[in-house]
């Protein structure tokens, strides 16, 4: 890695001393705003979710940017480079939308902070060389190389021109499950082709204002080989994105001004890149903007979906035991998620929700979980609690924004290596050996 700043013979010491001074000044209510302005003027990159919390954002020098993806040591290393590239090539608005959470961001922060509330037992002298540790997991008739998956995140073309196609190239190379959002820049056929290994994406669906639109999208997904659909149910109300709104004060671009054009100048909207059949030749932005009404978000919606598709159905956005038990009763898979802290600010993390949901489910339904997972040990903790698959979102967006497909490739490689190492440290020879007796609440 190479420094992009000119700070004398000892840049690290200079940066540290300056940061300490600014943090001291920031502690004063009188001049806190000025200290923040000074940090911005100095080019100091401070992640939106409170850089002073070391468990959420690891300590690092923001003035050192990656020159190539291979230089990254963990997924956090990509963040500053992605930020620099995105505001240069796209918009601060794009970065702000991805990097912030709802309201006071308590949920966003809790997703990371609560990882420290659970510890895992390590068994010794188990003798597991690399080749004997089985990290595979079989879901939807496919044997995946890893027990983690790529979460659906909308409009990846806002972060890099390769968008979901670049993500698909990397995920397919590693045979990692990928879930594609309703509001993706590229459509299912393009991403499946980019994956190149014969394993289709899992589809994520937002309820549409016109159910015929949902039917058409489901039919297209099924025709393109998708075996499962994630029905997102946690977007039923408005939200106040305070940090995002503050970032927009200096960048007046509206999101849709650059989302209606795909990289290369081709017109697009949500999943526009391929035909969906049914009564619609293609899915348009206008169709997507016909939003549902909150009173239509009931358990009747998944039932209507089941009536028109043979794909496995997971309910994405479950955070409470009662809702998880309802999924079991009605025959749906469970996806524990709080949208990465983007849609609600209850302050409840998904790792905490999982710790209560998994014992109640007792293996009667598969459980996916996401929101806040950044390291291999995070993944192993969730698997030991009872998760079937563990998802991550922002880390691969950081990789994509930094280096396109190469960045996503490296993010996946890092998480693979960390998950393997964590399993070896725990003494588990396979994912199946990660059992609840290994997990404990921290004292």
Short mmCIF file of C-alpha atoms in Angstrom, two decimals:
data_model
loop_
_atom_site.label_atom_id
_atom_site.label_comp_id
_atom_site.label_asym_id
_atom_site.label_seq_id
_atom_site.Cartn_x
_atom_site.Cartn_y
_atom_site.Cartn_z
CA UNK A 1 0.00 0.00 0.00
CA UNK A 2 1.17 3.51 -0.75
CA UNK A 3 0.51 6.71 1.12
CA UNK A 4 -1.45 9.33 -0.81
CA UNK A 5 -0.45 12.14 1.57
CA UNK A 6 2.71 14.15 2.15
CA UNK A 7 3.12 14.21 5.91
CA UNK A 8 6.86 14.23 6.43
CA UNK A 9 9.22 11.48 7.50
CA UNK A 10 6.80 9.84 9.92
CA UNK A 11 3.30 10.15 8.40
CA UNK A 12 1.71 7.62 10.73
CA UNK A 13 2.81 9.52 13.83
CA UNK A 14 1.74 12.84 12.30
CA UNK A 15 -1.72 11.51 11.52
CA UNK A 16 -2.12 9.95 14.96
CA UNK A 17 -1.09 13.13 16.79
CA UNK A 18 -3.34 15.28 14.63
CA UNK A 19 -6.27 12.94 15.16
CA UNK A 20 -5.77 12.96 18.93
CA UNK A 21 -5.78 16.75 18.92
CA UNK A 22 -8.94 16.92 16.84
CA UNK A 23 -10.66 14.33 19.00
CA UNK A 24 -9.73 16.39 22.09
CA UNK A 25 -11.18 19.50 20.46
CA UNK A 26 -14.27 17.59 19.37
CA UNK A 27 -14.99 16.75 23.02
CA UNK A 28 -15.79 20.40 23.62
CA UNK A 29 -19.42 21.28 22.84
CA UNK A 30 -18.24 24.77 21.96
CA UNK A 31 -15.88 23.84 19.16
CA UNK A 32 -16.96 20.31 18.21
CA UNK A 33 -18.32 21.48 14.88
CA UNK A 34 -15.09 23.29 14.06
CA UNK A 35 -13.06 20.18 14.87
CA UNK A 36 -15.22 18.18 12.50
CA UNK A 37 -14.69 20.80 9.81
CA UNK A 38 -10.93 20.67 10.38
CA UNK A 39 -10.94 16.88 9.98
CA UNK A 40 -12.83 17.22 6.71
CA UNK A 41 -10.48 19.97 5.54
CA UNK A 42 -7.48 17.78 6.28
CA UNK A 43 -8.93 15.08 4.03
CA UNK A 44 -9.53 12.77 6.98
CA UNK A 45 -11.95 10.01 5.95
CA UNK A 46 -14.28 9.13 8.82
CA UNK A 47 -16.82 6.31 8.24
CA UNK A 48 -20.37 7.37 8.90
CA UNK A 49 -21.07 4.90 11.68
CA UNK A 50 -18.83 6.53 14.28
CA UNK A 51 -15.14 5.90 13.74
CA UNK A 52 -14.41 6.09 17.46
CA UNK A 53 -16.05 2.71 18.07
CA UNK A 54 -13.22 0.20 17.45
CA UNK A 55 -15.49 -2.80 17.26
CA UNK A 56 -17.56 -1.33 14.48
CA UNK A 57 -14.72 0.21 12.48
CA UNK A 58 -11.23 -1.11 12.98
CA UNK A 59 -8.51 1.47 13.63
CA UNK A 60 -6.70 2.25 10.39
CA UNK A 61 -5.01 5.09 8.60
CA UNK A 62 -7.54 6.52 6.14
CA UNK A 63 -4.78 8.24 4.17
CA UNK A 64 -3.39 4.91 3.00
CA UNK A 65 -5.41 3.63 0.04
CA UNK A 66 -5.17 0.25 -1.63
CA UNK A 67 -3.40 0.22 -4.97
CA UNK A 68 -4.65 -3.26 -5.83
CA UNK A 69 -7.15 -5.69 -4.38
CA UNK A 70 -4.51 -8.22 -3.36
CA UNK A 71 -3.10 -5.77 -0.80
CA UNK A 72 -6.21 -5.98 1.40
CA UNK A 73 -5.80 -7.78 4.72
CA UNK A 74 -9.47 -7.74 5.73
CA UNK A 75 -12.73 -6.51 4.23
CA UNK A 76 -12.49 -3.14 6.00
CA UNK A 77 -9.39 -2.29 3.96
CA UNK A 78 -11.56 -1.70 0.89
CA UNK A 79 -13.81 0.93 2.44
CA UNK A 80 -11.69 4.08 2.09
CA UNK A 81 -10.68 3.19 -1.48
CA UNK A 82 -14.29 2.52 -2.45
CA UNK A 83 -15.32 5.84 -0.93
CA UNK A 84 -12.65 7.73 -2.86
CA UNK A 85 -13.52 6.03 -6.15
CA UNK A 86 -17.26 6.41 -5.80
CA UNK A 87 -17.34 10.10 -5.03
CA UNK A 88 -14.92 10.68 -7.92
CA UNK A 89 -16.79 8.56 -10.48
CA UNK A 90 -20.40 8.75 -9.32
CA UNK A 91 -21.67 10.77 -6.40
CA UNK A 92 -21.36 11.34 -2.68
CA UNK A 93 -25.08 10.57 -2.65
CA UNK A 94 -24.41 7.00 -3.77
CA UNK A 95 -21.86 6.52 -1.02
CA UNK A 96 -24.11 8.12 1.57
CA UNK A 97 -27.04 5.87 0.76
CA UNK A 98 -24.97 2.71 1.08
CA UNK A 99 -22.91 3.68 4.11
CA UNK A 100 -25.55 5.06 6.45
CA UNK A 101 -28.42 3.69 8.54
CA UNK A 102 -31.86 4.80 9.65
CA UNK A 103 -32.52 7.54 12.22
CA UNK A 104 -29.87 7.55 14.97
CA UNK A 105 -28.21 4.45 13.47
CA UNK A 106 -28.54 2.50 16.71
CA UNK A 107 -29.50 -0.66 14.82
CA UNK A 108 -26.70 -0.16 12.31
CA UNK A 109 -24.17 0.10 15.15
CA UNK A 110 -25.71 -2.70 17.19
CA UNK A 111 -25.26 -5.17 14.34
CA UNK A 112 -21.50 -4.87 14.78
CA UNK A 113 -21.27 -4.12 18.47
CA UNK A 114 -23.37 -7.11 19.54
CA UNK A 115 -20.97 -9.54 17.87
CA UNK A 116 -18.78 -9.00 20.94
CA UNK A 117 -21.60 -10.12 23.24
CA UNK A 118 -21.14 -13.71 22.14
CA UNK A 119 -18.02 -15.84 22.45
CA UNK A 120 -17.25 -19.26 21.11
CA UNK A 121 -15.52 -22.21 22.80
CA UNK A 122 -12.36 -23.56 21.22
CA UNK A 123 -11.61 -27.28 21.34
CA UNK A 124 -7.94 -28.29 21.15
CA UNK A 125 -5.98 -31.20 19.73
CA UNK A 126 -8.62 -31.99 17.14
CA UNK A 127 -6.09 -32.26 14.31
CA UNK A 128 -7.78 -30.68 11.29
CA UNK A 129 -5.46 -30.00 8.36
CA UNK A 130 -6.87 -27.67 5.70
CA UNK A 131 -8.07 -30.41 3.38
CA UNK A 132 -10.14 -32.07 6.11
CA UNK A 133 -12.18 -29.00 7.09
CA UNK A 134 -15.47 -29.08 5.21
CA UNK A 135 -16.88 -25.57 4.70
CA UNK A 136 -19.55 -26.62 2.20
CA UNK A 137 -23.28 -26.24 2.64
CA UNK A 138 -26.00 -27.71 0.41
CA UNK A 139 -29.06 -25.56 -0.27
CA UNK A 140 -31.61 -25.53 -3.11
CA UNK A 141 -30.07 -28.63 -4.65
CA UNK A 142 -26.61 -27.04 -4.94
CA UNK A 143 -23.51 -27.80 -2.91
CA UNK A 144 -22.01 -24.39 -2.20
CA UNK A 145 -18.34 -24.02 -1.31
CA UNK A 146 -19.08 -21.80 1.70
CA UNK A 147 -21.71 -21.40 4.43
CA UNK A 148 -22.00 -17.70 3.57
CA UNK A 149 -23.75 -15.87 0.75
CA UNK A 150 -23.90 -12.52 -1.00
CA UNK A 151 -26.90 -10.49 0.13
CA UNK A 152 -29.17 -8.61 -2.26
CA UNK A 153 -28.21 -4.95 -2.48
CA UNK A 154 -29.91 -2.68 -4.97
CA UNK A 155 -28.48 -0.97 -8.04
CA UNK A 156 -24.89 -2.12 -7.83
CA UNK A 157 -24.16 -0.07 -10.94
CA UNK A 158 -24.15 2.94 -8.60
CA UNK A 159 -20.90 1.65 -7.09
CA UNK A 160 -19.04 0.38 -10.15
CA UNK A 161 -19.82 0.04 -13.85
CA UNK A 162 -19.60 -3.76 -13.60
CA UNK A 163 -22.43 -3.79 -11.06
CA UNK A 164 -24.03 -7.14 -10.27
CA UNK A 165 -22.28 -8.69 -13.27
CA UNK A 166 -18.93 -8.07 -11.62
CA UNK A 167 -20.26 -9.46 -8.36
CA UNK A 168 -21.53 -12.51 -10.25
CA UNK A 169 -18.13 -13.14 -11.84
CA UNK A 170 -16.48 -13.28 -8.44
CA UNK A 171 -19.22 -15.26 -6.72
CA UNK A 172 -19.42 -17.79 -9.53
CA UNK A 173 -15.66 -18.29 -9.49
CA UNK A 174 -15.83 -19.27 -5.81
CA UNK A 175 -19.16 -21.14 -6.12
CA UNK A 176 -20.71 -18.84 -3.53
CA UNK A 177 -24.47 -18.28 -3.33
CA UNK A 178 -25.61 -14.89 -4.60
CA UNK A 179 -28.97 -13.26 -3.98
CA UNK A 180 -30.04 -10.68 -6.58
CA UNK A 181 -32.20 -7.70 -5.63
CA UNK A 182 -35.43 -6.67 -7.33
CA UNK A 183 -33.90 -3.27 -8.00
CA UNK A 184 -30.68 -4.52 -9.56
CA UNK A 185 -28.88 -2.69 -12.33
CA UNK A 186 -28.44 -5.90 -14.30
CA UNK A 187 -31.03 -8.64 -14.73
CA UNK A 188 -31.03 -12.29 -13.73
CA UNK A 189 -29.97 -13.69 -17.15
CA UNK A 190 -26.94 -11.40 -17.34
CA UNK A 191 -25.80 -12.17 -13.81
CA UNK A 192 -26.35 -15.92 -14.21
CA UNK A 193 -24.25 -15.79 -17.37
CA UNK A 194 -21.51 -13.88 -15.55
CA UNK A 195 -21.46 -16.48 -12.77
CA UNK A 196 -20.47 -18.99 -15.42
CA UNK A 197 -20.69 -22.10 -13.24
CA UNK A 198 -24.27 -23.20 -13.83
CA UNK A 199 -25.54 -22.13 -10.42
CA UNK A 200 -28.31 -19.51 -10.70
CA UNK A 201 -28.83 -16.63 -8.33
CA UNK A 202 -31.45 -16.59 -5.61
CA UNK A 203 -34.04 -13.89 -6.30
CA UNK A 204 -35.12 -11.20 -3.82
CA UNK A 205 -38.56 -9.68 -4.27
CA UNK A 206 -40.12 -6.51 -2.91
CA UNK A 207 -43.89 -6.50 -2.94
CA UNK A 208 -45.10 -4.52 -5.94
CA UNK A 209 -48.12 -2.23 -6.01
CA UNK A 210 -49.61 -4.38 -8.76
CA UNK A 211 -49.38 -8.10 -7.98
CA UNK A 212 -49.29 -8.84 -11.72
CA UNK A 213 -45.87 -7.18 -11.76
CA UNK A 214 -44.71 -9.50 -8.97
CA UNK A 215 -46.05 -12.50 -10.86
CA UNK A 216 -44.13 -11.50 -13.98
CA UNK A 217 -40.88 -11.08 -12.03
CA UNK A 218 -41.37 -14.42 -10.28
CA UNK A 219 -42.10 -16.17 -13.56
CA UNK A 220 -38.95 -14.74 -15.13
CA UNK A 221 -36.83 -15.77 -12.12
CA UNK A 222 -38.17 -19.30 -12.23
CA UNK A 223 -37.67 -19.52 -16.00
CA UNK A 224 -34.04 -18.42 -15.54
CA UNK A 225 -33.40 -21.28 -13.12
CA UNK A 226 -33.79 -19.60 -9.73
CA UNK A 227 -34.62 -22.15 -7.06
CA UNK A 228 -35.61 -19.79 -4.26
CA UNK A 229 -37.02 -16.33 -3.65
CA UNK A 230 -36.48 -14.06 -0.65
CA UNK A 231 -39.58 -11.99 0.12
CA UNK A 232 -38.49 -8.80 1.89
CA UNK A 233 -41.02 -7.74 4.53
CA UNK A 234 -39.19 -5.08 6.56
CA UNK A 235 -39.82 -2.06 4.34
CA UNK A 236 -43.36 -1.28 5.41
CA UNK A 237 -42.85 2.30 6.60
CA UNK A 238 -40.97 5.46 5.82
CA UNK A 239 -37.63 6.11 7.48
CA UNK A 240 -35.48 9.11 8.28
CA UNK A 241 -31.97 8.69 6.90
CA UNK A 242 -30.39 11.50 8.90
CA UNK A 243 -26.73 10.85 8.09
CA UNK A 244 -27.60 10.30 4.43
CA UNK A 245 -29.56 13.55 4.35
CA UNK A 246 -26.64 15.44 5.85
CA UNK A 247 -24.28 14.09 3.22
CA UNK A 248 -26.70 15.18 0.51
CA UNK A 249 -26.47 18.80 1.66
CA UNK A 250 -23.24 19.12 -0.31
CA UNK A 251 -24.31 16.90 -3.19
CA UNK A 252 -27.63 17.80 -4.72
CA UNK A 253 -27.78 14.87 -7.13
CA UNK A 254 -30.92 12.78 -6.77
CA UNK A 255 -30.50 9.03 -6.93
CA UNK A 256 -32.83 8.46 -9.86
CA UNK A 257 -31.04 11.00 -12.04
CA UNK A 258 -28.34 8.44 -12.68
CA UNK A 259 -30.12 5.13 -12.03
CA UNK A 260 -32.28 5.32 -15.13
CA UNK A 261 -29.17 4.98 -17.31
CA UNK A 262 -27.04 1.85 -17.15
CA UNK A 263 -23.27 1.92 -17.59
CA UNK A 264 -22.57 2.46 -21.27
CA UNK A 265 -25.53 4.78 -21.73
CA UNK A 266 -28.21 2.10 -22.13
CA UNK A 267 -31.61 2.99 -20.64
CA UNK A 268 -32.62 0.85 -17.71
CA UNK A 269 -34.68 0.65 -14.59
CA UNK A 270 -35.24 -2.22 -12.21
CA UNK A 271 -34.32 -5.56 -13.81
CA UNK A 272 -34.87 -3.95 -17.22
CA UNK A 273 -32.03 -5.73 -18.90
CA UNK A 274 -34.07 -8.76 -19.89
CA UNK A 275 -37.65 -9.63 -20.83
CA UNK A 276 -39.99 -10.93 -18.16
CA UNK A 277 -42.87 -12.17 -20.33
CA UNK A 278 -46.34 -12.39 -18.80
CA UNK A 279 -48.34 -9.35 -19.79
CA UNK A 280 -45.22 -7.17 -19.72
CA UNK A 281 -42.37 -7.12 -22.18
CA UNK A 282 -40.08 -5.52 -19.65
CA UNK A 283 -40.16 -4.22 -16.10
CA UNK A 284 -40.01 -0.44 -16.02
CA UNK A 285 -39.08 2.14 -13.43
CA UNK A 286 -42.67 3.37 -13.47
CA UNK A 287 -43.92 -0.11 -12.63
CA UNK A 288 -41.46 -0.40 -9.76
CA UNK A 289 -42.50 2.96 -8.38
CA UNK A 290 -46.11 1.79 -7.98
CA UNK A 291 -45.58 1.05 -4.31
CA UNK A 292 -47.68 -1.24 -2.20
CA UNK A 293 -49.74 0.03 0.71
CA UNK A 294 -48.62 -1.00 4.22
CA UNK A 295 -51.97 -2.65 4.97
CA UNK A 296 -51.30 -5.12 2.16
CA UNK A 297 -48.20 -6.45 3.94
CA UNK A 298 -49.79 -9.39 5.73
CA UNK A 299 -49.17 -13.12 5.80
CA UNK A 300 -51.50 -13.32 2.83
CA UNK A 301 -48.78 -11.93 0.56
CA UNK A 302 -46.40 -14.93 0.86
CA UNK A 303 -49.42 -17.19 0.32
CA UNK A 304 -50.21 -15.40 -2.95
CA UNK A 305 -46.58 -15.81 -3.99
CA UNK A 306 -46.68 -19.51 -3.22
CA UNK A 307 -49.74 -19.88 -5.45
CA UNK A 308 -47.80 -18.65 -8.49
CA UNK A 309 -44.30 -20.12 -8.07
CA UNK A 310 -42.59 -23.41 -7.34
CA UNK A 311 -39.49 -21.73 -5.93
CA UNK A 312 -38.64 -22.15 -2.25
CA UNK A 313 -39.86 -19.13 -0.29
CA UNK A 314 -37.93 -17.39 2.48
CA UNK A 315 -39.29 -14.48 4.49
CA UNK A 316 -36.54 -11.85 4.73
CA UNK A 317 -36.73 -9.37 7.60
CA UNK A 318 -37.63 -11.69 10.50
CA UNK A 319 -36.28 -10.46 13.84
CA UNK A 320 -38.69 -11.91 16.39
CA UNK A 321 -39.42 -15.44 17.61
CA UNK A 322 -43.17 -15.25 17.03
CA UNK A 323 -42.70 -14.36 13.36
CA UNK A 324 -40.13 -17.11 12.96
CA UNK A 325 -42.60 -19.64 14.37
CA UNK A 326 -45.23 -18.35 11.94
CA UNK A 327 -42.80 -19.03 9.08
CA UNK A 328 -42.51 -22.62 10.28
CA UNK A 329 -46.27 -22.98 10.60
CA UNK A 330 -46.84 -21.76 7.04
CA UNK A 331 -43.90 -23.62 5.54
CA UNK A 332 -41.46 -20.80 4.74
CA UNK A 333 -37.75 -20.48 5.27
CA UNK A 334 -36.56 -17.83 7.75
CA UNK A 335 -34.25 -14.97 6.87
CA UNK A 336 -33.21 -13.07 9.99
CA UNK A 337 -32.38 -9.54 8.82
CA UNK A 338 -32.85 -5.90 9.75
CA UNK A 339 -31.75 -4.62 6.34
CA UNK A 340 -28.32 -3.76 7.69
CA UNK A 341 -29.87 -1.13 9.93
CA UNK A 342 -31.21 0.75 6.91
CA UNK A 343 -34.96 0.37 7.42
CA UNK A 344 -35.50 0.51 11.18
CA UNK A 345 -33.84 1.79 14.31
CA UNK A 346 -35.07 -0.52 17.04
CA UNK A 347 -31.52 -0.98 18.28
CA UNK A 348 -31.82 -4.76 18.03
CA UNK A 349 -29.06 -6.61 16.22
CA UNK A 350 -29.61 -9.69 14.10
CA UNK A 351 -27.05 -11.72 16.06
CA UNK A 352 -29.17 -11.06 19.16
CA UNK A 353 -32.36 -11.97 17.30
CA UNK A 354 -30.73 -15.16 16.01
CA UNK A 355 -29.70 -16.16 19.54
CA UNK A 356 -33.41 -16.31 20.46
CA UNK A 357 -34.90 -17.49 17.17
CA UNK A 358 -32.62 -20.47 16.52
CA UNK A 359 -33.39 -22.28 19.82
CA UNK A 360 -37.12 -21.79 19.20
CA UNK A 361 -36.93 -23.07 15.63
CA UNK A 362 -35.07 -26.22 16.71
CA UNK A 363 -33.97 -27.10 13.20
CA UNK A 364 -37.50 -27.23 11.78
CA UNK A 365 -36.71 -24.68 9.07
CA UNK A 366 -33.56 -23.32 7.44
CA UNK A 367 -32.40 -20.00 8.87
CA UNK A 368 -30.49 -17.40 6.87
CA UNK A 369 -29.07 -14.36 8.67
CA UNK A 370 -27.41 -11.12 7.61
CA UNK A 371 -26.65 -7.55 8.80
CA UNK A 372 -23.32 -6.68 10.38
CA UNK A 373 -21.25 -9.73 9.47
CA UNK A 374 -17.70 -8.73 8.55
CA UNK A 375 -15.33 -11.48 9.64
CA UNK A 376 -14.99 -15.23 9.51
CA UNK A 377 -15.46 -15.53 13.27
CA UNK A 378 -18.73 -13.58 13.00
CA UNK A 379 -19.89 -16.18 10.48
CA UNK A 380 -18.81 -19.09 12.67
CA UNK A 381 -20.63 -17.64 15.69
CA UNK A 382 -23.88 -17.44 13.72
CA UNK A 383 -23.47 -20.97 12.36
CA UNK A 384 -22.86 -22.30 15.86
CA UNK A 385 -26.04 -20.56 17.05
CA UNK A 386 -28.03 -22.42 14.41
CA UNK A 387 -27.88 -20.36 11.22
CA UNK A 388 -27.91 -22.32 7.98
CA UNK A 389 -26.26 -19.62 5.85
CA UNK A 390 -24.76 -16.24 6.77
CA UNK A 391 -24.98 -13.25 4.43
CA UNK A 392 -22.92 -10.11 3.97
CA UNK A 393 -23.69 -6.95 2.01
CA UNK A 394 -21.59 -3.82 2.56
CA UNK A 395 -18.22 -5.65 2.45
CA UNK A 396 -18.70 -6.78 -1.13
CA UNK A 397 -19.96 -3.32 -2.08
CA UNK A 398 -16.71 -1.91 -0.67
CA UNK A 399 -14.77 -4.41 -2.78
CA UNK A 400 -16.87 -3.64 -5.85
CA UNK A 401 -16.53 0.11 -5.41
CA UNK A 402 -12.77 -0.19 -4.96
CA UNK A 403 -11.80 -2.59 -7.75
CA UNK A 404 -14.89 -4.03 -9.43
CA UNK A 405 -15.01 -7.82 -9.77
CA UNK A 406 -11.42 -8.12 -8.53
CA UNK A 407 -12.38 -6.40 -5.30
CA UNK A 408 -15.35 -8.70 -4.73
CA UNK A 409 -13.13 -11.67 -5.52
CA UNK A 410 -10.70 -10.61 -2.81
CA UNK A 411 -13.48 -9.95 -0.28
CA UNK A 412 -14.77 -13.49 -0.81
CA UNK A 413 -11.23 -14.89 -0.58
CA UNK A 414 -10.65 -13.09 2.71
CA UNK A 415 -13.90 -14.36 4.23
CA UNK A 416 -13.17 -17.89 3.01
CA UNK A 417 -9.74 -17.85 4.66
CA UNK A 418 -11.09 -16.32 7.87
CA UNK A 419 -13.98 -18.79 8.08
CA UNK A 420 -11.64 -21.72 7.57
CA UNK A 421 -9.24 -20.40 10.21
CA UNK A 422 -12.09 -19.78 12.66
CA UNK A 423 -13.37 -23.32 12.21
CA UNK A 424 -9.89 -24.70 12.80
CA UNK A 425 -9.51 -22.55 15.92
CA UNK A 426 -12.83 -23.81 17.24
CA UNK A 427 -11.93 -27.39 16.37
CA UNK A 428 -14.78 -28.03 13.94
CA UNK A 429 -14.05 -30.36 11.04
CA UNK A 430 -17.23 -29.36 9.20
CA UNK A 431 -20.01 -26.80 9.32
CA UNK A 432 -22.22 -29.48 10.88
CA UNK A 433 -19.90 -29.59 13.89
CA UNK A 434 -20.60 -25.93 14.68
CA UNK A 435 -23.27 -26.57 17.30
CA UNK A 436 -25.00 -24.42 19.97
CA UNK A 437 -22.92 -25.91 22.78
CA UNK A 438 -19.94 -24.00 21.37
CA UNK A 439 -21.53 -20.56 21.75
CA UNK A 440 -21.78 -18.59 24.97
CA UNK A 441 -22.79 -15.10 26.02
CA UNK A 442 -19.83 -13.00 27.05
CA UNK A 443 -19.62 -12.33 30.78
#
